[in-house]
Amino acid sequence: NHTVLSASATKISYEGYTLESWNTKSDGSGTKYAVGDVITVKSSTTLYAQWKATGDGNQGNHLETEDHIIFLYGYPDKSVQVENNITRAEAASIFYRLLSSTTHANKTQPVANKFSDMNGTEWYAQAVNYMASINMVSGYQDGTFHPDAPITRAEFATIASRFDKLDYSGSSKFSDVAEDHWGVAAINSAAIKGWITGYEDGTFRPENNITRAETACLVNKMLNRAIDGDALDKVVNPYIDIDKSHWAYKHVIEASIEHDYTRDSSNVEKWTLN
């Protein structure tokens, strides 16, 4: 007989989540075991950790969903460089900008520096440290954050999923995301919600670095933000290196221009233009 261990006893952790139970299937559809259960093991058995977000699981309480503020900024030369990667610091800053001022009224109050490879004076320091303080981003076991390192598609999807309840059932949605992949629950949840899509070959490529275009697309879908066709034809493109032929043009414009809007009877966003 064997006793089912706690997360701390197994020395595993998932920042922003607590261990809810163990299961014989990674998607939670198998036999469920609670910490402390005694089970009889007759052959090799694998148990998968089932995680629960430590927050309230309601992105509306965390993120600004009503005011459509800018969360993607271009560069001084008026480029946006959509195919470039974003860094871990930039990812933290995007979500920091979008935090609801109601729920996070104290977000501008100085937060102690939490990482050994930051000195607290960097342009992104407040964003990174505040996001870490609410368990939405995490560093590495050696105490570093690696702010200038690119962030992968799996890592970004995981951060995004921390703002909402995990909606995960069935087998992995993508052929290259194994059922024991550390981010499988978050990736599948984001896919079920329509925040992310894979490629035509059925892969997600979780270890690829996420681009600025992909970031704009994912965040817009999270927040139900989408510029309407009439506005897209009338708005002035602020960038010199992207036009309407690019697949992410509408997402980039939505993310880059603060705007008022209404919604029609089908809940479709309609920009209010002067």
Tab-separated table of C-alpha atoms in Angstrom:
chain	number	residue	atom	x	y	z
A	1	ASN	CA	0.000	0.000	0.000
A	2	HIS	CA	1.123	3.551	-0.755
A	3	THR	CA	-0.053	6.906	0.584
A	4	VAL	CA	-0.766	9.646	-1.963
A	5	LEU	CA	1.624	12.501	-1.254
A	6	SER	CA	1.139	16.250	-1.154
A	7	ALA	CA	2.771	18.551	-3.696
A	8	SER	CA	5.330	19.729	-1.145
A	9	ALA	CA	6.275	16.147	-0.321
A	10	THR	CA	6.934	15.402	-3.981
A	11	LYS	CA	8.781	18.732	-4.382
A	12	ILE	CA	6.703	19.776	-7.381
A	13	SER	CA	5.011	23.133	-7.759
A	14	TYR	CA	3.073	25.151	-10.315
A	15	GLU	CA	3.237	28.883	-9.608
A	16	GLY	CA	-0.230	30.391	-9.326
A	17	TYR	CA	-1.888	27.040	-8.696
A	18	THR	CA	-2.451	24.623	-5.824
A	19	LEU	CA	-2.639	20.860	-6.030
A	20	GLU	CA	-6.298	19.800	-5.946
A	21	SER	CA	-5.950	16.031	-6.434
A	22	TRP	CA	-4.155	13.287	-8.333
A	23	ASN	CA	-5.581	11.277	-11.227
A	24	THR	CA	-4.657	8.245	-13.289
A	25	LYS	CA	-5.354	10.292	-16.446
A	26	SER	CA	-3.705	13.625	-17.193
A	27	ASP	CA	-7.041	15.163	-18.207
A	28	GLY	CA	-8.664	14.228	-14.906
A	29	SER	CA	-11.020	11.658	-16.447
A	30	GLY	CA	-9.498	8.654	-14.674
A	31	THR	CA	-9.516	7.533	-11.075
A	32	LYS	CA	-9.177	10.440	-8.669
A	33	TYR	CA	-7.087	10.343	-5.493
A	34	ALA	CA	-6.834	12.917	-2.737
A	35	VAL	CA	-3.688	13.667	-0.763
A	36	GLY	CA	-3.503	11.124	2.061
A	37	ASP	CA	-5.461	8.402	0.266
A	38	VAL	CA	-3.986	4.943	0.649
A	39	ILE	CA	-3.913	2.947	-2.575
A	40	THR	CA	-2.809	-0.568	-3.434
A	41	VAL	CA	-0.377	-0.608	-6.327
A	42	LYS	CA	-0.071	-3.929	-8.157
A	43	SER	CA	1.865	-2.683	-11.186
A	44	SER	CA	3.612	0.431	-12.457
A	45	THR	CA	1.193	3.337	-11.953
A	46	THR	CA	1.467	6.984	-12.953
A	47	LEU	CA	-0.568	9.657	-11.208
A	48	TYR	CA	-1.020	13.089	-12.762
A	49	ALA	CA	-1.291	16.241	-10.664
A	50	GLN	CA	-4.560	18.155	-11.032
A	51	TRP	CA	-4.040	21.862	-10.427
A	52	LYS	CA	-6.454	24.596	-9.374
A	53	ALA	CA	-5.801	28.304	-9.843
A	54	THR	CA	-5.159	30.109	-6.563
A	55	GLY	CA	-7.018	33.189	-7.804
A	56	ASP	CA	-10.757	33.540	-8.208
A	57	GLY	CA	-10.605	32.194	-11.744
A	58	ASN	CA	-12.494	35.161	-13.140
A	59	GLN	CA	-10.553	37.229	-15.627
A	60	GLY	CA	-13.205	39.957	-15.432
A	61	ASN	CA	-12.101	40.627	-11.861
A	62	HIS	CA	-8.475	40.905	-12.909
A	63	LEU	CA	-8.311	42.325	-16.420
A	64	GLU	CA	-9.760	45.444	-17.981
A	65	THR	CA	-12.482	44.114	-20.256
A	66	GLU	CA	-14.595	47.246	-20.738
A	67	ASP	CA	-12.091	50.023	-21.535
A	68	HIS	CA	-10.135	49.144	-24.654
A	69	ILE	CA	-6.776	50.588	-23.755
A	70	ILE	CA	-3.505	50.152	-25.626
A	71	PHE	CA	-1.558	47.060	-24.677
A	72	LEU	CA	0.777	46.788	-27.675
A	73	TYR	CA	3.109	49.686	-28.392
A	74	GLY	CA	5.250	50.320	-31.436
A	75	TYR	CA	8.758	51.702	-31.660
A	76	PRO	CA	10.083	55.274	-32.125
A	77	ASP	CA	10.621	54.639	-35.849
A	78	LYS	CA	6.867	53.910	-36.187
A	79	SER	CA	7.424	50.199	-36.731
A	80	VAL	CA	5.647	47.459	-34.780
A	81	GLN	CA	7.800	44.469	-35.817
A	82	VAL	CA	5.034	41.908	-35.489
A	83	GLU	CA	7.217	38.928	-36.336
A	84	ASN	CA	9.662	39.701	-33.526
A	85	ASN	CA	9.541	37.738	-30.307
A	86	ILE	CA	8.350	39.344	-27.098
A	87	THR	CA	10.368	39.018	-23.929
A	88	ARG	CA	9.298	37.748	-20.543
A	89	ALA	CA	9.377	41.316	-19.236
A	90	GLU	CA	7.214	42.530	-22.123
A	91	ALA	CA	4.694	39.742	-21.501
A	92	ALA	CA	4.439	40.686	-17.825
A	93	SER	CA	4.047	44.346	-18.807
A	94	ILE	CA	1.194	43.623	-21.216
A	95	PHE	CA	-0.863	41.899	-18.555
A	96	TYR	CA	0.129	44.505	-15.984
A	97	ARG	CA	-1.256	47.283	-18.215
A	98	LEU	CA	-4.493	45.343	-18.580
A	99	LEU	CA	-5.050	44.706	-14.875
A	100	SER	CA	-8.346	46.144	-13.714
A	101	SER	CA	-7.799	49.372	-11.797
A	102	THR	CA	-10.759	48.426	-9.607
A	103	THR	CA	-9.428	45.076	-8.475
A	104	HIS	CA	-5.801	46.177	-8.574
A	105	ALA	CA	-6.073	49.766	-7.373
A	106	ASN	CA	-2.706	49.422	-5.617
A	107	LYS	CA	-0.785	48.164	-8.624
A	108	THR	CA	1.200	51.398	-8.974
A	109	GLN	CA	2.429	51.255	-5.387
A	110	PRO	CA	6.126	50.247	-5.303
A	111	VAL	CA	6.726	46.522	-4.921
A	112	ALA	CA	9.938	45.065	-3.529
A	113	ASN	CA	12.281	43.621	-6.128
A	114	LYS	CA	11.865	39.852	-6.178
A	115	PHE	CA	14.539	38.657	-8.601
A	116	SER	CA	18.320	38.592	-8.408
A	117	ASP	CA	18.852	39.541	-12.062
A	118	MET	CA	16.820	42.750	-11.711
A	119	ASN	CA	17.758	45.802	-9.651
A	120	GLY	CA	14.264	47.270	-9.446
A	121	THR	CA	14.933	50.334	-11.605
A	122	GLU	CA	14.256	48.787	-15.024
A	123	TRP	CA	11.321	50.111	-17.054
A	124	TYR	CA	9.549	46.810	-16.505
A	125	ALA	CA	10.468	46.321	-12.824
A	126	GLN	CA	7.137	47.426	-11.334
A	127	ALA	CA	5.174	45.295	-13.784
A	128	VAL	CA	7.258	42.164	-13.265
A	129	ASN	CA	7.410	42.469	-9.489
A	130	TYR	CA	3.721	43.242	-9.116
A	131	MET	CA	2.692	40.387	-11.396
A	132	ALA	CA	4.944	38.069	-9.399
A	133	SER	CA	3.391	39.299	-6.144
A	134	ILE	CA	-0.060	38.152	-7.312
A	135	ASN	CA	1.327	34.826	-8.608
A	136	MET	CA	0.644	35.549	-12.278
A	137	VAL	CA	4.282	35.255	-13.332
A	138	SER	CA	7.132	33.385	-11.726
A	139	GLY	CA	10.885	33.181	-11.932
A	140	TYR	CA	13.318	30.303	-11.788
A	141	GLN	CA	14.558	28.191	-8.921
A	142	ASP	CA	17.827	30.128	-8.774
A	143	GLY	CA	15.936	33.354	-7.999
A	144	THR	CA	16.241	34.890	-11.469
A	145	PHE	CA	13.524	36.045	-13.846
A	146	HIS	CA	15.397	36.336	-17.163
A	147	PRO	CA	13.432	39.431	-18.210
A	148	ASP	CA	15.092	39.778	-21.612
A	149	ALA	CA	14.628	36.139	-22.610
A	150	PRO	CA	11.924	35.408	-25.188
A	151	ILE	CA	8.767	33.768	-23.918
A	152	THR	CA	7.427	30.604	-25.514
A	153	ARG	CA	3.943	29.930	-26.784
A	154	ALA	CA	3.414	27.473	-23.925
A	155	GLU	CA	4.599	29.955	-21.301
A	156	PHE	CA	2.404	32.768	-22.611
A	157	ALA	CA	-0.660	30.524	-22.843
A	158	THR	CA	-0.027	29.446	-19.257
A	159	ILE	CA	0.100	33.017	-17.957
A	160	ALA	CA	-3.073	33.863	-19.875
A	161	SER	CA	-4.857	30.822	-18.445
A	162	ARG	CA	-4.089	31.933	-14.892
A	163	PHE	CA	-6.619	34.724	-15.390
A	164	ASP	CA	-9.503	32.333	-15.914
A	165	LYS	CA	-10.769	28.962	-14.788
A	166	LEU	CA	-9.080	26.009	-16.454
A	167	ASP	CA	-11.514	24.389	-18.863
A	168	TYR	CA	-9.759	21.161	-19.686
A	169	SER	CA	-11.262	17.829	-20.642
A	170	GLY	CA	-10.411	15.043	-23.029
A	171	SER	CA	-7.083	14.277	-24.611
A	172	SER	CA	-4.520	16.845	-25.690
A	173	LYS	CA	-5.748	19.181	-28.407
A	174	PHE	CA	-2.427	19.166	-30.211
A	175	SER	CA	-0.297	16.305	-31.496
A	176	ASP	CA	2.948	17.772	-30.155
A	177	VAL	CA	1.688	18.570	-26.633
A	178	ALA	CA	2.056	15.350	-24.679
A	179	GLU	CA	-0.398	14.543	-21.913
A	180	ASP	CA	2.413	14.886	-19.378
A	181	HIS	CA	3.648	18.225	-20.753
A	182	TRP	CA	3.927	20.746	-17.907
A	183	GLY	CA	1.605	23.191	-19.703
A	184	VAL	CA	-0.925	20.800	-21.216
A	185	ALA	CA	-3.858	21.859	-19.021
A	186	ALA	CA	-3.360	25.570	-19.696
A	187	ILE	CA	-2.746	25.048	-23.420
A	188	ASN	CA	-5.835	22.884	-23.845
A	189	SER	CA	-7.930	25.272	-21.775
A	190	ALA	CA	-6.841	28.227	-23.922
A	191	ALA	CA	-7.620	26.221	-27.056
A	192	ILE	CA	-11.088	25.261	-25.809
A	193	LYS	CA	-11.846	28.907	-25.097
A	194	GLY	CA	-10.710	29.887	-28.593
A	195	TRP	CA	-7.793	32.002	-27.404
A	196	ILE	CA	-5.196	29.996	-29.297
A	197	THR	CA	-5.080	27.874	-32.417
A	198	GLY	CA	-2.519	25.475	-33.689
A	199	TYR	CA	-1.120	24.915	-37.126
A	200	GLU	CA	-2.590	23.098	-40.100
A	201	ASP	CA	-0.601	19.980	-39.257
A	202	GLY	CA	-2.309	19.706	-35.855
A	203	THR	CA	0.663	20.952	-33.830
A	204	PHE	CA	0.909	23.831	-31.373
A	205	ARG	CA	4.724	24.124	-31.243
A	206	PRO	CA	4.723	24.978	-27.544
A	207	GLU	CA	8.464	25.624	-27.324
A	208	ASN	CA	8.472	28.138	-30.184
A	209	ASN	CA	8.839	31.740	-29.058
A	210	ILE	CA	5.589	33.670	-29.342
A	211	THR	CA	5.608	36.640	-31.725
A	212	ARG	CA	4.169	40.096	-31.175
A	213	ALA	CA	1.458	39.321	-33.737
A	214	GLU	CA	0.487	36.091	-31.993
A	215	THR	CA	0.450	37.905	-28.659
A	216	ALA	CA	-1.956	40.577	-29.915
A	217	CYS	CA	-4.224	37.900	-31.343
A	218	LEU	CA	-4.335	35.826	-28.145
A	219	VAL	CA	-4.955	38.762	-25.814
A	220	ASN	CA	-7.682	40.218	-28.028
A	221	LYS	CA	-9.481	36.888	-28.017
A	222	MET	CA	-9.150	36.661	-24.242
A	223	LEU	CA	-10.814	40.053	-23.830
A	224	ASN	CA	-13.363	39.741	-26.645
A	225	ARG	CA	-11.759	42.651	-28.477
A	226	ALA	CA	-12.069	42.857	-32.270
A	227	ILE	CA	-12.140	45.919	-34.491
A	228	ASP	CA	-15.107	45.994	-36.867
A	229	GLY	CA	-14.705	46.169	-40.627
A	230	ASP	CA	-15.958	49.735	-41.039
A	231	ALA	CA	-13.498	51.063	-38.487
A	232	LEU	CA	-10.685	48.998	-39.973
A	233	ASP	CA	-11.233	50.776	-43.300
A	234	LYS	CA	-11.292	54.244	-41.727
A	235	VAL	CA	-8.702	54.152	-38.961
A	236	VAL	CA	-5.232	55.527	-39.660
A	237	ASN	CA	-2.579	52.817	-39.563
A	238	PRO	CA	0.084	54.052	-37.093
A	239	TYR	CA	2.779	51.686	-38.355
A	240	ILE	CA	5.081	51.671	-41.370
A	241	ASP	CA	5.845	47.950	-41.454
A	242	ILE	CA	2.406	46.307	-41.522
A	243	ASP	CA	-0.634	46.693	-43.751
A	244	LYS	CA	-4.005	45.049	-44.310
A	245	SER	CA	-2.451	42.121	-46.155
A	246	HIS	CA	-0.913	40.792	-42.932
A	247	TRP	CA	-2.986	38.131	-41.174
A	248	ALA	CA	-2.677	39.921	-37.816
A	249	TYR	CA	-3.311	43.481	-39.017
A	250	LYS	CA	-6.740	43.785	-37.402
A	251	HIS	CA	-5.449	42.350	-34.123
A	252	VAL	CA	-2.494	44.731	-34.075
A	253	ILE	CA	-4.693	47.764	-34.742
A	254	GLU	CA	-7.158	46.703	-32.031
A	255	ALA	CA	-4.289	46.339	-29.567
A	256	SER	CA	-2.518	49.567	-30.519
A	257	ILE	CA	-5.226	52.251	-30.562
A	258	GLU	CA	-7.289	53.214	-27.534
A	259	HIS	CA	-10.910	53.564	-28.578
A	260	ASP	CA	-14.535	53.844	-27.582
A	261	TYR	CA	-16.999	51.315	-28.882
A	262	THR	CA	-20.519	49.954	-28.656
A	263	ARG	CA	-21.804	46.438	-29.239
A	264	ASP	CA	-24.604	45.482	-31.573
A	265	SER	CA	-27.361	42.962	-30.884
A	266	SER	CA	-24.965	40.137	-31.741
A	267	ASN	CA	-22.392	41.455	-29.236
A	268	VAL	CA	-20.077	42.483	-32.080
A	269	GLU	CA	-17.799	45.382	-31.196
A	270	LYS	CA	-18.390	48.595	-33.150
A	271	TRP	CA	-15.787	51.332	-32.874
A	272	THR	CA	-16.998	54.866	-32.218
A	273	LEU	CA	-15.014	57.107	-34.556
A	274	ASN	CA	-14.960	60.901	-34.514
